[in-house]
Amino acid sequence: MGGPLIVIPVSALASWNGYSAQSGPAGGGATAPDDYERACAVDDLAGVIPVGEHGAQALVLGDEPATSCYLPERRAFLRWLAAGSEAGLSAAAHAALADPATVWEESGTWVSDGPAVLMDSAEAGADLGVEYPGGGVPAQAPVPLPAGRWRVRATQTWVDGENWVGLVQLLPCAS
C-alpha cells in the first residue's frame, strides 16, 4: 500500500481503520469505500474527510506519499518533492512561506481537538504501535497542535530553480 498521508487527531486514531481488503470496490465486498479509499479520493493537494461517527476529521495530504514533516513554528507540513539536500529543501520551504507571491490553493477547513499524528492512510490508527510480522512498526510523526478550527491552504512550488516543495499550511480561522 502506501497511500496519501493523513493528519488525524490522537483522540480519533482508534476510529481510523485504514485499508481493508474486504471492503469497498477494491475488495469486491461491501459497497462503501474503506478509510484508505476515501483518503485516496481526495484529488486536491489537501482535503478534509470525516473519521468515525463522532464528528472527527482527518486532513489528507493529497497527491503522493512524499517524505513529509511538520514545521510547528509555521504550522505547515513540508513535502519533499525535489531537492538536492534537506538543507536546501528547508530553506526553500521557509522562502515560499515568507513570499507573498506564493500561489496557494484553498483546501477547506479542518477542525482538530488538539495533538495529532501524521501517518500513512493505509494504516489503521489502532495499529500504529503494533510491530509488523517481519519487524518494525508503522511510521508516524507527532503533530503538536492546539485545538482549533484551521483554514487549510496548499501549494507545490519551485523555489530557486532547484527545489520543488509541497506545503500544506494551517491558519487559524477568524472567530
mmCIF file of C-alpha atoms in Angstrom:
data_model
loop_
_atom_site.group_PDB
_atom_site.id
_atom_site.type_symbol
_atom_site.label_atom_id
_atom_site.label_comp_id
_atom_site.label_asym_id
_atom_site.label_seq_id
_atom_site.Cartn_x
_atom_site.Cartn_y
_atom_site.Cartn_z
ATOM 1 C CA MET A 1 0.000 0.000 0.000
ATOM 2 C CA GLY A 2 1.280 3.434 0.694
ATOM 3 C CA GLY A 3 -1.366 5.971 0.146
ATOM 4 C CA PRO A 4 -1.738 9.594 0.822
ATOM 5 C CA LEU A 5 -0.543 10.765 4.194
ATOM 6 C CA ILE A 6 -3.129 11.908 6.691
ATOM 7 C CA VAL A 7 -3.105 14.010 9.831
ATOM 8 C CA ILE A 8 -5.556 12.706 12.391
ATOM 9 C CA PRO A 9 -6.272 13.874 15.934
ATOM 10 C CA VAL A 10 -4.870 11.489 18.551
ATOM 11 C CA SER A 11 -8.377 11.287 20.026
ATOM 12 C CA ALA A 12 -9.701 9.807 16.744
ATOM 13 C CA LEU A 13 -6.929 7.292 15.977
ATOM 14 C CA ALA A 14 -8.995 4.297 17.098
ATOM 15 C CA SER A 15 -11.712 5.281 14.610
ATOM 16 C CA TRP A 16 -9.358 5.250 11.577
ATOM 17 C CA ASN A 17 -9.400 1.783 10.003
ATOM 18 C CA GLY A 18 -7.099 2.377 7.040
ATOM 19 C CA TYR A 19 -7.093 -0.216 4.260
ATOM 20 C CA SER A 20 -9.337 -3.272 4.374
ATOM 21 C CA ALA A 21 -9.030 -5.977 1.699
ATOM 22 C CA GLN A 22 -12.694 -6.897 2.227
ATOM 23 C CA SER A 23 -14.388 -3.521 1.927
ATOM 24 C CA GLY A 24 -15.077 -1.081 -0.835
ATOM 25 C CA PRO A 25 -14.970 -1.523 -4.591
ATOM 26 C CA ALA A 26 -11.280 -2.533 -4.492
ATOM 27 C CA GLY A 27 -12.088 -5.534 -2.331
ATOM 28 C CA GLY A 28 -15.199 -6.573 -4.230
ATOM 29 C CA GLY A 29 -17.023 -6.787 -0.903
ATOM 30 C CA ALA A 30 -19.094 -4.073 0.671
ATOM 31 C CA THR A 31 -20.174 -1.120 -1.408
ATOM 32 C CA ALA A 32 -18.892 1.525 0.998
ATOM 33 C CA PRO A 33 -15.260 2.553 0.492
ATOM 34 C CA ASP A 34 -12.867 1.988 3.395
ATOM 35 C CA ASP A 35 -10.968 4.834 5.076
ATOM 36 C CA TYR A 36 -7.939 4.375 2.808
ATOM 37 C CA GLU A 37 -10.081 4.591 -0.344
ATOM 38 C CA ARG A 38 -11.785 7.718 0.970
ATOM 39 C CA ALA A 39 -8.368 9.319 1.560
ATOM 40 C CA CYS A 40 -7.249 8.312 -1.942
ATOM 41 C CA ALA A 41 -10.351 10.002 -3.382
ATOM 42 C CA VAL A 42 -9.019 13.442 -2.393
ATOM 43 C CA ASP A 43 -7.871 14.879 -5.733
ATOM 44 C CA ASP A 44 -6.508 18.152 -4.427
ATOM 45 C CA LEU A 45 -3.206 18.940 -2.710
ATOM 46 C CA ALA A 46 -5.078 18.665 0.602
ATOM 47 C CA GLY A 47 -8.569 17.905 1.766
ATOM 48 C CA VAL A 48 -10.646 17.031 4.807
ATOM 49 C CA ILE A 49 -12.657 13.834 5.321
ATOM 50 C CA PRO A 50 -14.773 12.604 8.256
ATOM 51 C CA VAL A 51 -13.442 9.981 10.669
ATOM 52 C CA GLY A 52 -15.723 7.669 12.624
ATOM 53 C CA GLU A 53 -19.143 8.643 13.877
ATOM 54 C CA HIS A 54 -18.338 11.376 16.387
ATOM 55 C CA GLY A 55 -17.532 14.323 14.134
ATOM 56 C CA ALA A 56 -13.740 13.923 13.986
ATOM 57 C CA GLN A 57 -11.901 14.833 10.793
ATOM 58 C CA ALA A 58 -8.684 13.779 9.064
ATOM 59 C CA LEU A 59 -6.593 16.151 6.994
ATOM 60 C CA VAL A 60 -5.436 14.370 3.835
ATOM 61 C CA LEU A 61 -2.138 15.470 2.301
ATOM 62 C CA GLY A 62 -3.060 14.607 -1.273
ATOM 63 C CA ASP A 63 -1.070 13.797 -4.374
ATOM 64 C CA GLU A 64 1.540 11.249 -3.264
ATOM 65 C CA PRO A 65 3.052 9.916 -0.041
ATOM 66 C CA ALA A 66 6.148 12.125 -0.365
ATOM 67 C CA THR A 67 8.601 12.309 2.519
ATOM 68 C CA SER A 68 6.961 14.860 4.793
ATOM 69 C CA CYS A 69 7.465 16.565 8.126
ATOM 70 C CA TYR A 70 5.672 19.100 10.270
ATOM 71 C CA LEU A 71 7.126 22.571 10.870
ATOM 72 C CA PRO A 72 5.435 23.535 14.152
ATOM 73 C CA GLU A 73 6.687 27.127 14.143
ATOM 74 C CA ARG A 74 4.882 27.688 10.801
ATOM 75 C CA ARG A 75 2.013 25.192 11.338
ATOM 76 C CA ALA A 76 2.927 23.731 7.967
ATOM 77 C CA PHE A 77 3.577 20.297 6.526
ATOM 78 C CA LEU A 78 6.636 20.234 4.282
ATOM 79 C CA ARG A 79 6.627 17.680 1.454
ATOM 80 C CA TRP A 80 9.887 16.743 -0.268
ATOM 81 C CA LEU A 81 9.064 16.785 -3.983
ATOM 82 C CA ALA A 82 12.530 17.543 -5.433
ATOM 83 C CA ALA A 83 15.614 18.887 -3.695
ATOM 84 C CA GLY A 84 19.325 18.184 -3.653
ATOM 85 C CA SER A 85 19.543 18.288 0.122
ATOM 86 C CA GLU A 86 17.478 18.545 3.269
ATOM 87 C CA ALA A 87 19.022 21.952 3.993
ATOM 88 C CA GLY A 88 18.067 23.208 0.524
ATOM 89 C CA LEU A 89 14.529 21.906 0.931
ATOM 90 C CA SER A 90 14.150 23.558 4.324
ATOM 91 C CA ALA A 91 15.467 26.894 3.062
ATOM 92 C CA ALA A 92 13.155 26.719 0.044
ATOM 93 C CA ALA A 93 10.163 25.964 2.263
ATOM 94 C CA HIS A 94 10.855 28.914 4.525
ATOM 95 C CA ALA A 95 11.320 31.153 1.464
ATOM 96 C CA ALA A 96 7.994 30.017 -0.036
ATOM 97 C CA LEU A 97 6.184 30.535 3.266
ATOM 98 C CA ALA A 98 7.590 34.067 3.570
ATOM 99 C CA ASP A 99 6.952 35.067 -0.051
ATOM 100 C CA PRO A 100 3.625 36.906 -0.509
ATOM 101 C CA ALA A 101 3.730 35.931 -4.216
ATOM 102 C CA THR A 102 3.457 32.208 -3.447
ATOM 103 C CA VAL A 103 0.277 30.894 -5.067
ATOM 104 C CA TRP A 104 -1.861 28.891 -2.630
ATOM 105 C CA GLU A 105 -4.800 26.561 -3.230
ATOM 106 C CA GLU A 106 -7.549 26.860 -0.607
ATOM 107 C CA SER A 107 -8.294 23.404 0.777
ATOM 108 C CA GLY A 108 -11.166 23.896 3.194
ATOM 109 C CA THR A 109 -11.421 23.979 6.962
ATOM 110 C CA TRP A 110 -10.104 21.315 9.335
ATOM 111 C CA VAL A 111 -11.225 21.013 12.961
ATOM 112 C CA SER A 112 -8.936 19.302 15.460
ATOM 113 C CA ASP A 113 -9.365 18.874 19.205
ATOM 114 C CA GLY A 114 -5.623 19.011 19.840
ATOM 115 C CA PRO A 115 -2.472 16.996 19.158
ATOM 116 C CA ALA A 116 -2.496 14.867 16.026
ATOM 117 C CA VAL A 117 -0.442 12.240 14.206
ATOM 118 C CA LEU A 118 0.954 12.293 10.667
ATOM 119 C CA MET A 119 0.672 8.787 9.207
ATOM 120 C CA ASP A 120 0.053 6.685 6.093
ATOM 121 C CA SER A 121 -3.673 6.478 5.368
ATOM 122 C CA ALA A 122 -3.406 2.741 4.628
ATOM 123 C CA GLU A 123 -2.578 2.001 8.279
ATOM 124 C CA ALA A 124 -5.211 1.578 10.967
ATOM 125 C CA GLY A 125 -4.816 4.077 13.794
ATOM 126 C CA ALA A 126 -5.055 1.310 16.391
ATOM 127 C CA ASP A 127 -2.089 -0.474 14.762
ATOM 128 C CA LEU A 128 0.451 2.358 14.943
ATOM 129 C CA GLY A 129 2.354 0.848 17.870
ATOM 130 C CA VAL A 130 1.953 -2.771 16.741
ATOM 131 C CA GLU A 131 5.031 -4.474 15.285
ATOM 132 C CA TYR A 132 4.806 -5.871 11.745
ATOM 133 C CA PRO A 133 5.335 -9.657 11.441
ATOM 134 C CA GLY A 134 8.706 -9.017 9.775
ATOM 135 C CA GLY A 135 9.730 -6.340 12.274
ATOM 136 C CA GLY A 136 9.312 -2.587 12.504
ATOM 137 C CA VAL A 137 6.205 -0.562 13.218
ATOM 138 C CA PRO A 138 4.113 1.767 11.037
ATOM 139 C CA ALA A 139 5.709 5.183 10.549
ATOM 140 C CA GLN A 140 4.146 8.093 12.373
ATOM 141 C CA ALA A 141 5.122 11.577 13.470
ATOM 142 C CA PRO A 142 3.591 13.682 16.221
ATOM 143 C CA VAL A 143 1.884 16.933 15.273
ATOM 144 C CA PRO A 144 1.823 19.220 18.328
ATOM 145 C CA LEU A 145 -1.219 21.320 17.650
ATOM 146 C CA PRO A 146 -3.670 23.163 19.879
ATOM 147 C CA ALA A 147 -7.382 22.546 19.461
ATOM 148 C CA GLY A 148 -8.948 24.772 16.855
ATOM 149 C CA ARG A 149 -10.568 25.414 13.505
ATOM 150 C CA TRP A 150 -7.935 25.720 10.807
ATOM 151 C CA ARG A 151 -8.106 27.175 7.314
ATOM 152 C CA VAL A 152 -6.073 24.826 5.135
ATOM 153 C CA ARG A 153 -4.047 26.071 2.179
ATOM 154 C CA ALA A 154 -1.622 24.162 -0.008
ATOM 155 C CA THR A 155 0.965 24.743 -2.694
ATOM 156 C CA GLN A 156 3.545 22.972 -4.795
ATOM 157 C CA THR A 157 6.141 25.443 -5.963
ATOM 158 C CA TRP A 158 9.625 25.617 -7.403
ATOM 159 C CA VAL A 159 11.932 27.811 -5.349
ATOM 160 C CA ASP A 160 15.295 28.970 -6.736
ATOM 161 C CA GLY A 161 15.060 26.597 -9.719
ATOM 162 C CA GLU A 162 16.452 23.629 -7.756
ATOM 163 C CA ASN A 163 13.957 22.868 -5.008
ATOM 164 C CA TRP A 164 10.360 21.836 -5.539
ATOM 165 C CA VAL A 165 8.452 21.980 -2.283
ATOM 166 C CA GLY A 166 4.973 20.983 -1.300
ATOM 167 C CA LEU A 167 3.433 22.824 1.629
ATOM 168 C CA VAL A 168 0.151 22.431 3.443
ATOM 169 C CA GLN A 169 -0.327 25.197 5.990
ATOM 170 C CA LEU A 170 -2.851 25.569 8.795
ATOM 171 C CA LEU A 171 -4.042 29.092 9.575
ATOM 172 C CA PRO A 172 -6.362 29.886 12.484
ATOM 173 C CA CYS A 173 -9.912 30.611 11.320
ATOM 174 C CA ALA A 174 -11.206 34.037 12.215
ATOM 175 C CA SER A 175 -13.733 33.823 15.050
#
